Amino acid sequence: MTLSRRAASLLSGLLLLAAGSRAQTPLGQPTLDEQKVQIWCATARYVYDDNGRSNLKGRLNCGSSLSAFESSIKADSQRVYSALYQPLEGKGTMYKGLGSNSSRLQKLTTEIINRLKASPARRANPARMQRLATLEAALNNYVQNGTPIGELSNAEVATEQTDTTTTSDDTMSASPSDAGLAEAGVASTPTAVNNGAGESLMNKFFGPLALILSLLSLVLYALLRRSITALGDRLGRHRSEIDSVKNGVMGSSASLGTASADRLTPAQQREVEILVQQRVEEELKKLRGQTTAAPTPAAAPTAKPAGQSARPAPVAPPAPAAPAPAPPRPITPAPVAAPVYSAPSAATEVPVTPPVIPVGAPSASPRDEFESLVPPVQLPSPAASVAPAAPAEPIASAAAVQQTRYVKVPVNGAFNEYDFSDEPQHDSIYEIHLDPQWPELATFSVTSNPAVHAYAIQSAQYSLREACKYQQPTGPVTRIITEEEGVLRKVAGNWQIEQKAAIRFE
């Protein structure tokens, strides 16, 4: 409702303005549109007479409004509407900045006369220029003094008819169509010659241009095909390299199948170390028990010869010479072990060892048995028997040390454990850090060897893309810096990449 009210108020305002403008025109004087109709009617009559088409003057509607006159000339056989009226009156741009009606009418007559004088044929004919001057004077008198524009004089009309009659044969022979506004100073319809010239100009300009564009398109197509071929070759090379890497991994896994039986995994090595440690501790306990029991039977031989000194009296002189150095050997550990294990008297209750004592050294047989089972180990002194758990600490600390392995590239998002090497190779791009405390997890990073970085950067498509996340370098780079280590998880003998390593280029 608001929009309709605004539209109604705007329409009423326009009507009031139109009524006011009409009311401002003094009584007995024509309006601006009526004066324009008289000027345009005189111009149209002149064009029709000048072209020898006086019969068209009867179609002009000169006694009504400007719109009615416009409708009467839209048939446009002589292009009065399209070449004169529409550019000047239809657009209305020439009236900008003019406030009074007289200035607008003067501007209109000036533009019409200038358009008619622009004809080269008219300027070459003095008679036609005389008639145009008569029209100009009549229009100026009408604008300045209000003198009505009448018909041209009979002499001028007769001259015009004579000229038209004398030149009609030439005109008909030259062109079957009417002269139109070509002679009236207005651009007329191009003739066949002009059309041919226009077509030849178009052909001369656009023909080579089309040829150049077609050749350029062919060159671009050839370059595109070449780049596509080069890209296909590169993809083929990368695919063949990946296939060769996969085949090498499969071949190495097959060739190392037999060697894997001789090579122990880190878990198996830890189990073997634990078993060896347990075995060593057991043997050490046995040896400690035997060393503590050895001094008590050693006192028996000393007491035995004392009790039987009367029987072997004749044999005693040669015997002491040989066994004399033997007693000091077992006696030396006795004073050291005596203060530590002096309290327990259960050692005397074990009479199992005395039958073995006469053979020689009582500790020789268990020691030989231990040496047959375990490689030779330096036995601790009796004083070290107070801390039996000391040898286990270096083994445990050695097992807890982080281990580093070296590998080239991942395959299908995982590192194969068979490809690990203890020492860096010339093409080892990644370092795998194994922690015994977390046997199922590991971390990895790009090697710090700058000699390998150039190879890794050159083959980044299949050596870095699967395991690392990075920003594509915009310029030449030579180094790779690991900002954050990646995480691996062991699955079925392979180390799957759980988190990619973050790297940057320098």
PDB file of N, CA and C in Angstrom, residues 24 60 67 77 90 98 113 123 165 193 233 244 258 269 302 340 446 475 478:
ATOM      1  N   GLN A  24       2.415  27.950 -18.451  1.00  0.00           N
ATOM      2  CA  GLN A  24       3.345  29.052 -18.595  1.00  0.00           C
ATOM      3  C   GLN A  24       3.408  29.581 -20.027  1.00  0.00           C
ATOM      4  N   LEU A  60       3.187  13.215 -44.412  1.00  0.00           N
ATOM      5  CA  LEU A  60       3.653  13.866 -43.193  1.00  0.00           C
ATOM      6  C   LEU A  60       2.476  14.368 -42.379  1.00  0.00           C
ATOM      7  N   SER A  67       4.922  13.308 -31.397  1.00  0.00           N
ATOM      8  CA  SER A  67       4.887  11.844 -31.503  1.00  0.00           C
ATOM      9  C   SER A  67       4.139  11.397 -32.747  1.00  0.00           C
ATOM     10  N   SER A  77      11.547   5.621 -45.904  1.00  0.00           N
ATOM     11  CA  SER A  77      12.076   5.235 -47.214  1.00  0.00           C
ATOM     12  C   SER A  77      13.286   6.085 -47.580  1.00  0.00           C
ATOM     13  N   GLY A  90      15.649  12.079 -31.110  1.00  0.00           N
ATOM     14  CA  GLY A  90      15.357  10.884 -30.313  1.00  0.00           C
ATOM     15  C   GLY A  90      16.236  10.781 -29.079  1.00  0.00           C
ATOM     16  N   LEU A  98      20.717  23.760 -22.012  1.00  0.00           N
ATOM     17  CA  LEU A  98      19.947  24.861 -22.611  1.00  0.00           C
ATOM     18  C   LEU A  98      18.667  25.051 -21.811  1.00  0.00           C
ATOM     19  N   ILE A 113      20.907  21.886 -40.254  1.00  0.00           N
ATOM     20  CA  ILE A 113      21.592  22.490 -41.399  1.00  0.00           C
ATOM     21  C   ILE A 113      23.004  21.924 -41.541  1.00  0.00           C
ATOM     22  N   ARG A 123      27.417  20.102 -51.838  1.00  0.00           N
ATOM     23  CA  ARG A 123      28.379  21.210 -51.886  1.00  0.00           C
ATOM     24  C   ARG A 123      28.918  21.443 -53.297  1.00  0.00           C
ATOM     25  N   THR A 165      14.382  16.282 -63.600  1.00  0.00           N
ATOM     26  CA  THR A 165      14.052  15.633 -64.863  1.00  0.00           C
ATOM     27  C   THR A 165      15.297  15.366 -65.685  1.00  0.00           C
ATOM     28  N   VAL A 193      28.819  -1.684 -53.901  1.00  0.00           N
ATOM     29  CA  VAL A 193      30.265  -1.455 -53.957  1.00  0.00           C
ATOM     30  C   VAL A 193      30.824  -1.290 -52.565  1.00  0.00           C
ATOM     31  N   ASP A 233      56.000 -39.792 -19.002  1.00  0.00           N
ATOM     32  CA  ASP A 233      57.288 -40.486 -18.845  1.00  0.00           C
ATOM     33  C   ASP A 233      57.787 -40.405 -17.411  1.00  0.00           C
ATOM     34  N   SER A 244      60.471 -51.371  -8.553  1.00  0.00           N
ATOM     35  CA  SER A 244      61.778 -51.976  -8.274  1.00  0.00           C
ATOM     36  C   SER A 244      62.061 -52.014  -6.779  1.00  0.00           C
ATOM     37  N   THR A 258      66.321 -67.311   5.204  1.00  0.00           N
ATOM     38  CA  THR A 258      67.206 -68.285   5.850  1.00  0.00           C
ATOM     39  C   THR A 258      68.085 -67.619   6.895  1.00  0.00           C
ATOM     40  N   GLN A 269      66.868 -61.607  21.806  1.00  0.00           N
ATOM     41  CA  GLN A 269      68.143 -61.315  22.459  1.00  0.00           C
ATOM     42  C   GLN A 269      67.949 -60.979  23.931  1.00  0.00           C
ATOM     43  N   THR A 302      93.922 -81.877  58.512  1.00  0.00           N
ATOM     44  CA  THR A 302      94.921 -81.476  59.504  1.00  0.00           C
ATOM     45  C   THR A 302      94.741 -82.213  60.807  1.00  0.00           C
ATOM     46  N   VAL A 340      82.808 -63.798  58.380  1.00  0.00           N
ATOM     47  CA  VAL A 340      81.480 -63.528  57.829  1.00  0.00           C
ATOM     48  C   VAL A 340      80.520 -64.640  58.170  1.00  0.00           C
ATOM     49  N   VAL A 446      64.530 -37.957   9.959  1.00  0.00           N
ATOM     50  CA  VAL A 446      65.386 -37.933   8.770  1.00  0.00           C
ATOM     51  C   VAL A 446      66.838 -37.836   9.225  1.00  0.00           C
ATOM     52  N   GLY A 475      62.167 -22.416  -3.492  1.00  0.00           N
ATOM     53  CA  GLY A 475      63.459 -22.177  -4.113  1.00  0.00           C
ATOM     54  C   GLY A 475      64.374 -23.370  -3.938  1.00  0.00           C
ATOM     55  N   THR A 478      69.022 -27.429   0.190  1.00  0.00           N
ATOM     56  CA  THR A 478      70.104 -28.415   0.289  1.00  0.00           C
ATOM     57  C   THR A 478      70.065 -29.222   1.564  1.00  0.00           C
TER      58      THR A 478
END
